[in-house]
Amino acid sequence: MLYQPTFIDFLVLLAGTYLSLRIIRNLRLRGTTPATPLKGPPNTSPFNILGLARRIARAPDTGALLEQWAEEYGSVYQIPAALGTKRVILTDPKAIAHFYSHETFGYVQPTFGKMLIENIVGRGLLWAEGEAHKRQRRAIAPAFTNAAIRKVTDVFYDSAYKLKDAWDTIIEAASSDEAIIEVQTWMNHVSLDSIGIAGFSHDFGSLHGKYSTVANVFDSFSTIQPTLIDIIPFILGPIFPFLINIPTERNRMLRKLNASMEEISEELLSKTRENWEGEDRQLKEEKSLMGVLIKSETTESGLRMSKEEVLAQMKVLMLAGYETSSITLTWALIELCRNPQQQTKLREELQTQCGAGDPTWEEFTNGLPYLDAVVHETLRHHPPLDQTNRIAAEDDIIPLSVPLQLSSGVSVDRVSISKGTRVTIPIMAVNRSTSIWGPDAKVFSPERWLDETNSINKFRAKEIQGHRHLLTFVDGPRTCLGKGFALAEIKAVLSVLIRNYSFEFRDGPETQIEKARGILPRPKVAGESGYGVPLRVRRLR
Ligand code: HEM
């Protein structure tokens, strides 16, 4: 009788073929420099299958765990990863600066990460490496200068006041001066409408309750319950990148998000192109985002982008503009509920300095120290992206600011990394490290920013290269392009909300907050489903 292969046979064959290809590829990737033998936590996983991935995933505070290992094993250490592989963790300031300055050429996205990015936003800035990344970034950077951001500050206020109108209506309907409002969804809507209008002259209308497929898909991430099958690709994906395409509920939603962003981007692009061809002088002269995108599609210079690249940039900006700003705004409100005195202090500063008027962009950069302090302390404590994971594209020698002692007892002032090594910067751990920020590093204290020279010079924070010594926006060639946009947006929205409302947790000051997996990790009330952050919002007279 003829042998009938089963589905299991097929899987085994697939895995076998893949493993062989991997081994060949790894052999080709392996560099020539012997890597420095680093210390690190032992592998406690049965048969070394998962490495420490489960322990890390289950840690209540991953940043604290990675920091604890740095204290135990040194500022550069290795952790066992799935199937006998390893990851090198850098927490030394000089090593981190070296790493980020070599991004896109020396340290590149792992295949798994690239596939994931491509599935969500296509081959835009987040996906591109090396010269292609340089070209794409130079093409759109003019839309993110200070002058360009100053021009769109009014858009952030328009969004904030639409939000205020909506909340006033909810509060009036409750026939009271307060209501319980799930603020995270509203922060999503503020962020989406702001990037829509400021970036693409398109009003998604989500603050007015208008239906849009993009807003609907973004919101639906709150309802997905991660299952084991969702987690496996993240553990084994670095070895078997194809796992990222397993048709899980989450992957289906990510593809749907890509399709809906692509559809609206196509529509906006062709509308803007018509205006461009119609000699819309304003569009050509202003450094608007759509202006620079159309220009890069039509230019004959070295900054030319294909239509696919232009659409990918639009999707990158929609996603980056939406997800990170709304998470940061939500965390800021949570921290101000945990710390009512800081909330009052912020309100007093805004009332004293601005009266009834809205702060200007200049005041954001220079005139409201406590607002600035609250925002930066939120960014320090709650970086939306909590680590950077890359692969060394070449053998590398990484310099250290403080010598590292190896298990042999020898001290080294640099470490050798072989081509193909996975390298991680634990952003959250470094932002909250006591050796970098001092003994109160884990405390939410905007006050530390009021006397920056003192608090930063006293410890090692000044050694960290990055916006205000934080890794939240990373550093080097991939540093966040929308940093100025995000800071102005967050400050404008907070300044309107804190002057007009007071905030408390729905269930009292002891409310526990945990993280849920949205597209990026998001805050939520512990033990409740979805990623809701219901707050008691009281209107101030
Ligand atoms: C609090 C808000 C934000 C934070 C914390 C943040 C953080 C980051 C981080 C960590 C990266 C590096 C990603 C990586 O290398 O994998 C990044 C890149 C980027 N961000 Fe942001 N971001 C924020 C807001 C925004 C906004 C509002 C926009 C646009 C309007 C934006 C646009 C971008 C772009 C285009 C990149 C890609 C840069 C490149 O690869 O050259 N970001 N952001």
Coordinates of N, CA and C in Angstrom, one line a residue, residues 108-241:
V108 N 21.0 45.6 12.8 CA 19.8 45.6 11.9 C 18.6 44.9 12.5
Q109 N 17.5 45.1 11.9 CA 16.2 44.4 12.3 C 16.4 42.9 12.1
P110 N 16.0 42.1 13.1 CA 16.0 40.6 12.8 C 14.9 40.3 11.7
T111 N 15.1 39.2 11.0 CA 14.1 38.9 9.9 C 12.7 38.9 10.5
F112 N 12.5 38.3 11.7 CA 11.2 38.2 12.3 C 10.6 39.6 12.5
G113 N 11.4 40.5 13.0 CA 10.9 41.9 13.2 C 10.6 42.6 11.9
K114 N 11.4 42.3 10.9 CA 11.1 43.0 9.6 C 9.8 42.5 9.0
M115 N 9.6 41.1 9.2 CA 8.4 40.5 8.6 C 7.2 41.1 9.3
L116 N 7.3 41.3 10.6 CA 6.2 41.8 11.4 C 5.9 43.2 11.0
I117 N 6.9 44.0 10.9 CA 6.7 45.4 10.5 C 6.1 45.5 9.1
E118 N 6.6 44.6 8.2 CA 6.0 44.7 6.8 C 4.6 44.3 6.8
N119 N 4.2 43.3 7.7 CA 2.8 42.9 7.8 C 1.9 44.1 8.3
I120 N 2.5 44.9 9.1 CA 1.6 46.0 9.7 C 1.6 47.3 8.8
V121 N 2.8 47.7 8.4 CA 2.9 49.0 7.8 C 3.7 49.0 6.4
G122 N 4.1 47.9 6.0 CA 4.9 47.8 4.7 C 6.3 48.2 4.8
R123 N 6.9 48.5 3.7 CA 8.4 48.7 3.6 C 8.7 50.2 3.7
G124 N 8.3 50.8 4.8 CA 8.6 52.2 5.0 C 9.8 52.4 5.9
L125 N 9.9 53.6 6.6 CA 11.0 53.9 7.4 C 11.4 52.8 8.5
L126 N 10.3 52.3 9.1 CA 10.6 51.4 10.2 C 11.2 50.1 9.7
W127 N 11.0 49.8 8.4 CA 11.4 48.5 7.8 C 12.8 48.7 7.2
A128 N 13.0 49.9 6.6 CA 14.2 50.1 5.8 C 15.5 50.1 6.6
E129 N 16.6 49.7 6.0 CA 17.9 49.7 6.6 C 18.9 50.5 5.7
G130 N 20.1 50.8 6.3 CA 21.2 51.4 5.5 C 20.9 52.5 4.7
E131 N 21.3 52.5 3.4 CA 21.2 53.7 2.5 C 19.7 53.9 2.2
A132 N 18.9 52.9 2.1 CA 17.5 53.1 1.8 C 16.8 53.8 3.0
H133 N 17.2 53.5 4.2 CA 16.6 54.2 5.3 C 17.0 55.6 5.3
K134 N 18.3 55.9 5.0 CA 18.8 57.3 5.0 C 18.0 58.1 4.0
R135 N 17.8 57.5 2.8 CA 17.1 58.2 1.7 C 15.7 58.5 2.2
Q136 N 15.0 57.5 2.7 CA 13.6 57.7 3.1 C 13.5 58.8 4.2
R137 N 14.4 58.7 5.2 CA 14.3 59.6 6.3 C 14.6 61.1 5.8
R138 N 15.6 61.2 4.9 CA 15.9 62.6 4.5 C 14.8 63.2 3.7
A139 N 14.0 62.3 3.0 CA 12.9 62.8 2.2 C 11.8 63.4 3.1
I140 N 11.5 62.7 4.3 CA 10.3 63.2 5.0 C 10.7 64.1 6.2
A141 N 12.0 64.1 6.6 CA 12.4 64.9 7.7 C 11.9 66.4 7.7
P142 N 11.9 67.1 6.5 CA 11.5 68.5 6.5 C 10.1 68.7 7.1
A143 N 9.3 67.7 7.1 CA 7.9 67.9 7.7 C 7.9 67.9 9.2
F144 N 9.1 67.6 9.8 CA 9.2 67.5 11.3 C 10.1 68.5 11.9
T145 N 10.4 69.6 11.2 CA 11.2 70.6 11.8 C 10.4 71.4 12.9
N146 N 11.1 72.1 13.7 CA 10.4 72.9 14.8 C 9.3 73.8 14.1
A147 N 9.7 74.5 13.0 CA 8.8 75.4 12.4 C 7.5 74.7 11.9
A148 N 7.7 73.5 11.4 CA 6.6 72.7 10.9 C 5.7 72.3 12.1
I149 N 6.3 71.9 13.2 CA 5.5 71.5 14.3 C 4.7 72.7 14.9
R150 N 5.4 73.8 15.0 CA 4.8 75.0 15.6 C 3.5 75.3 14.8
K151 N 3.5 75.1 13.5 CA 2.3 75.4 12.6 C 1.2 74.5 12.9
V152 N 1.5 73.3 13.4 CA 0.3 72.3 13.6 C -0.1 72.3 15.1
T153 N 0.4 73.1 15.9 CA 0.0 73.1 17.3 C -1.5 73.4 17.5
D154 N -2.0 74.2 16.6 CA -3.5 74.5 16.7 C -4.3 73.3 16.5
V155 N -3.8 72.4 15.7 CA -4.5 71.1 15.4 C -4.7 70.3 16.7
F156 N -3.6 70.3 17.5 CA -3.7 69.6 18.8 C -4.7 70.2 19.7
Y157 N -4.8 71.6 19.7 CA -5.8 72.2 20.6 C -7.2 71.9 20.0
D158 N -7.3 72.0 18.7 CA -8.7 71.6 18.2 C -9.1 70.3 18.6
S159 N -8.2 69.3 18.6 CA -8.6 67.9 19.1 C -8.9 68.0 20.5
A160 N -8.1 68.7 21.3 CA -8.3 68.7 22.8 C -9.7 69.3 23.1
Y161 N -10.1 70.4 22.4 CA -11.4 71.0 22.6 C -12.5 70.2 22.1
K162 N -12.3 69.4 21.1 CA -13.4 68.5 20.6 C -13.6 67.4 21.8
L163 N -12.5 67.0 22.3 CA -12.6 66.0 23.4 C -13.3 66.7 24.6
K164 N -13.0 67.9 24.9 CA -13.7 68.6 26.0 C -15.2 68.7 25.8
D165 N -15.6 69.0 24.5 CA -17.0 69.1 24.2 C -17.7 67.8 24.5
A166 N -17.0 66.7 24.0 CA -17.6 65.4 24.2 C -17.7 65.0 25.7
W167 N -16.7 65.3 26.4 CA -16.7 65.0 27.9 C -17.8 65.8 28.6
D168 N -17.9 67.1 28.2 CA -18.9 68.0 28.9 C -20.3 67.4 28.6
T169 N -20.5 66.9 27.4 CA -21.8 66.3 27.1 C -22.1 65.1 27.9
I170 N -21.0 64.3 28.1 CA -21.2 63.1 29.0 C -21.5 63.5 30.4
I171 N -20.8 64.5 30.9 CA -21.0 64.9 32.3 C -22.4 65.5 32.5
E172 N -22.8 66.3 31.5 CA -24.1 66.9 31.6 C -25.2 65.9 31.6
A173 N -25.0 64.9 30.7 CA -26.0 63.8 30.7 C -26.1 63.0 32.0
A174 N -25.0 63.1 32.8 CA -25.0 62.4 34.1 C -25.7 63.3 35.2
S175 N -26.2 64.5 34.7 CA -26.8 65.5 35.7 C -25.9 65.7 36.9
S176 N -24.7 65.8 36.7 CA -23.7 65.9 37.8 C -22.5 66.8 37.3
D177 N -21.6 67.0 38.2 CA -20.4 67.7 37.7 C -19.3 66.7 37.5
E178 N -19.6 65.4 37.5 CA -18.6 64.4 37.2 C -19.2 63.2 36.5
A179 N -18.3 62.4 35.9 CA -18.8 61.1 35.2 C -17.6 60.2 35.2
I180 N -17.9 58.9 35.1 CA -16.8 57.9 34.9 C -16.6 57.8 33.4
I181 N -15.4 58.0 33.0 CA -15.0 58.0 31.6 C -13.8 57.1 31.4
E182 N -14.0 56.2 30.4 CA -12.9 55.3 30.0 C -11.9 56.1 29.2
V183 N -10.8 56.6 29.8 CA -10.0 57.7 29.1 C -9.2 57.1 28.0
Q184 N -8.8 55.9 28.1 CA -7.8 55.4 27.1 C -8.3 55.5 25.6
T185 N -9.6 55.1 25.5 CA -10.2 55.1 24.1 C -10.2 56.6 23.6
W186 N -10.5 57.5 24.5 CA -10.6 58.9 24.1 C -9.2 59.4 23.7
M187 N -8.1 58.9 24.4 CA -6.8 59.3 24.1 C -6.4 58.8 22.7
N188 N -6.9 57.6 22.4 CA -6.7 57.0 21.1 C -7.4 57.9 20.0
H189 N -8.6 58.4 20.3 CA -9.3 59.2 19.3 C -8.6 60.6 19.1
V190 N -8.1 61.1 20.3 CA -7.4 62.4 20.1 C -6.1 62.2 19.2
S191 N -5.4 61.1 19.5 CA -4.2 60.9 18.7 C -4.5 60.6 17.2
L192 N -5.5 59.8 17.0 CA -5.8 59.5 15.6 C -6.3 60.7 14.8
D193 N -7.2 61.5 15.4 CA -7.7 62.7 14.7 C -6.6 63.7 14.5
S194 N -5.7 63.8 15.5 CA -4.6 64.8 15.4 C -3.6 64.4 14.3
I195 N -3.2 63.2 14.2 CA -2.2 62.8 13.1 C -3.0 62.9 11.8
G196 N -4.3 62.6 11.8 CA -5.0 62.6 10.5 C -5.0 64.1 10.0
I197 N -5.4 65.0 10.8 CA -5.5 66.4 10.3 C -4.1 67.0 10.2
A198 N -3.2 66.9 11.2 CA -1.9 67.5 11.1 C -1.1 66.9 10.0
G199 N -1.2 65.6 9.8 CA -0.3 64.9 8.9 C -0.9 64.9 7.5
F200 N -2.2 64.6 7.4 CA -2.7 64.3 6.0 C -3.9 65.2 5.7
S201 N -4.2 66.2 6.4 CA -5.4 67.1 6.2 C -6.6 66.2 6.1
H202 N -6.7 65.2 6.9 CA -7.9 64.3 6.8 C -8.4 64.2 8.2
D203 N -9.8 64.4 8.4 CA -10.4 64.3 9.7 C -11.0 62.9 9.8
F204 N -10.4 62.1 10.6 CA -11.0 60.7 10.9 C -12.3 60.9 11.6
G205 N -12.5 62.0 12.3 CA -13.8 62.3 13.0 C -14.1 61.4 14.2
S206 N -13.0 60.7 14.7 CA -13.3 59.7 15.8 C -13.8 60.4 17.1
L207 N -13.3 61.7 17.3 CA -13.8 62.4 18.5 C -15.2 62.8 18.4
H208 N -15.8 62.8 17.2 CA -17.2 63.1 17.0 C -18.0 61.8 16.8
G209 N -17.3 60.7 17.1 CA -18.0 59.4 17.0 C -18.3 58.9 15.6
K210 N -17.5 59.6 14.6 CA -17.7 59.1 13.2 C -17.1 57.8 13.1
Y211 N -17.7 56.9 12.3 CA -17.1 55.6 12.1 C -16.0 55.7 11.0
S212 N -14.9 55.1 11.3 CA -13.9 54.9 10.3 C -13.3 53.5 10.5
T213 N -13.0 52.9 9.4 CA -12.5 51.5 9.5 C -11.2 51.5 10.3
V214 N -10.3 52.5 10.1 CA -9.0 52.5 10.7 C -9.2 52.6 12.3
A215 N -10.1 53.6 12.7 CA -10.3 53.7 14.2 C -10.9 52.4 14.7
N216 N -11.8 51.9 14.0 CA -12.5 50.6 14.4 C -11.5 49.5 14.6
V217 N -10.6 49.3 13.6 CA -9.6 48.3 13.8 C -8.6 48.5 14.9
F218 N -8.2 49.8 15.0 CA -7.3 50.2 16.1 C -8.0 49.8 17.5
D219 N -9.3 50.2 17.6 CA -10.0 50.0 18.9 C -10.1 48.5 19.1
S220 N -10.3 47.7 18.1 CA -10.6 46.3 18.3 C -9.4 45.5 18.9
F221 N -8.2 46.1 19.0 CA -7.1 45.4 19.6 C -7.4 45.2 21.1
S222 N -8.2 46.1 21.6 CA -8.5 46.0 23.1 C -9.3 44.8 23.4
T223 N -9.9 44.2 22.4 CA -10.8 43.0 22.8 C -10.1 41.7 22.6
I224 N -8.9 41.7 22.0 CA -8.2 40.4 21.7 C -7.6 39.9 23.0
Q225 N -7.9 38.7 23.3 CA -7.3 38.0 24.5 C -6.1 37.2 24.0
P226 N -4.8 37.6 24.3 CA -3.7 36.8 23.8 C -3.7 35.4 24.3
T227 N -3.5 34.5 23.3 CA -3.5 33.0 23.7 C -2.1 32.6 23.5
L228 N -1.9 31.3 23.9 CA -0.5 30.7 23.8 C 0.0 30.8 22.3
I229 N -0.9 30.6 21.4 CA -0.5 30.6 20.0 C -0.1 32.0 19.5
D230 N -0.5 33.0 20.3 CA -0.1 34.4 20.0 C 1.3 34.6 20.5
I231 N 1.6 33.9 21.6 CA 2.9 34.2 22.3 C 4.0 33.4 21.6
I232 N 3.7 32.2 21.2 CA 4.8 31.3 20.6 C 5.6 32.0 19.5
P233 N 4.9 32.7 18.5 CA 5.8 33.4 17.5 C 6.8 34.4 18.1
F234 N 6.4 35.0 19.2 CA 7.4 36.0 19.8 C 8.5 35.3 20.5
I235 N 8.3 34.1 20.9 CA 9.4 33.3 21.6 C 10.3 32.6 20.5
L236 N 9.6 31.9 19.6 CA 10.4 31.2 18.6 C 10.6 31.9 17.3
G237 N 9.9 33.1 17.1 CA 10.1 33.8 15.9 C 11.5 34.2 15.5
P238 N 12.3 34.6 16.5 CA 13.7 34.9 16.1 C 14.4 33.7 15.4
I239 N 14.0 32.5 15.7 CA 14.6 31.3 15.1 C 13.8 30.9 13.9
F240 N 12.5 30.9 14.0 CA 11.6 30.5 12.9 C 10.8 31.7 12.5
P241 N 11.3 32.7 11.7 CA 10.6 33.9 11.4 C 9.2 33.6 10.7

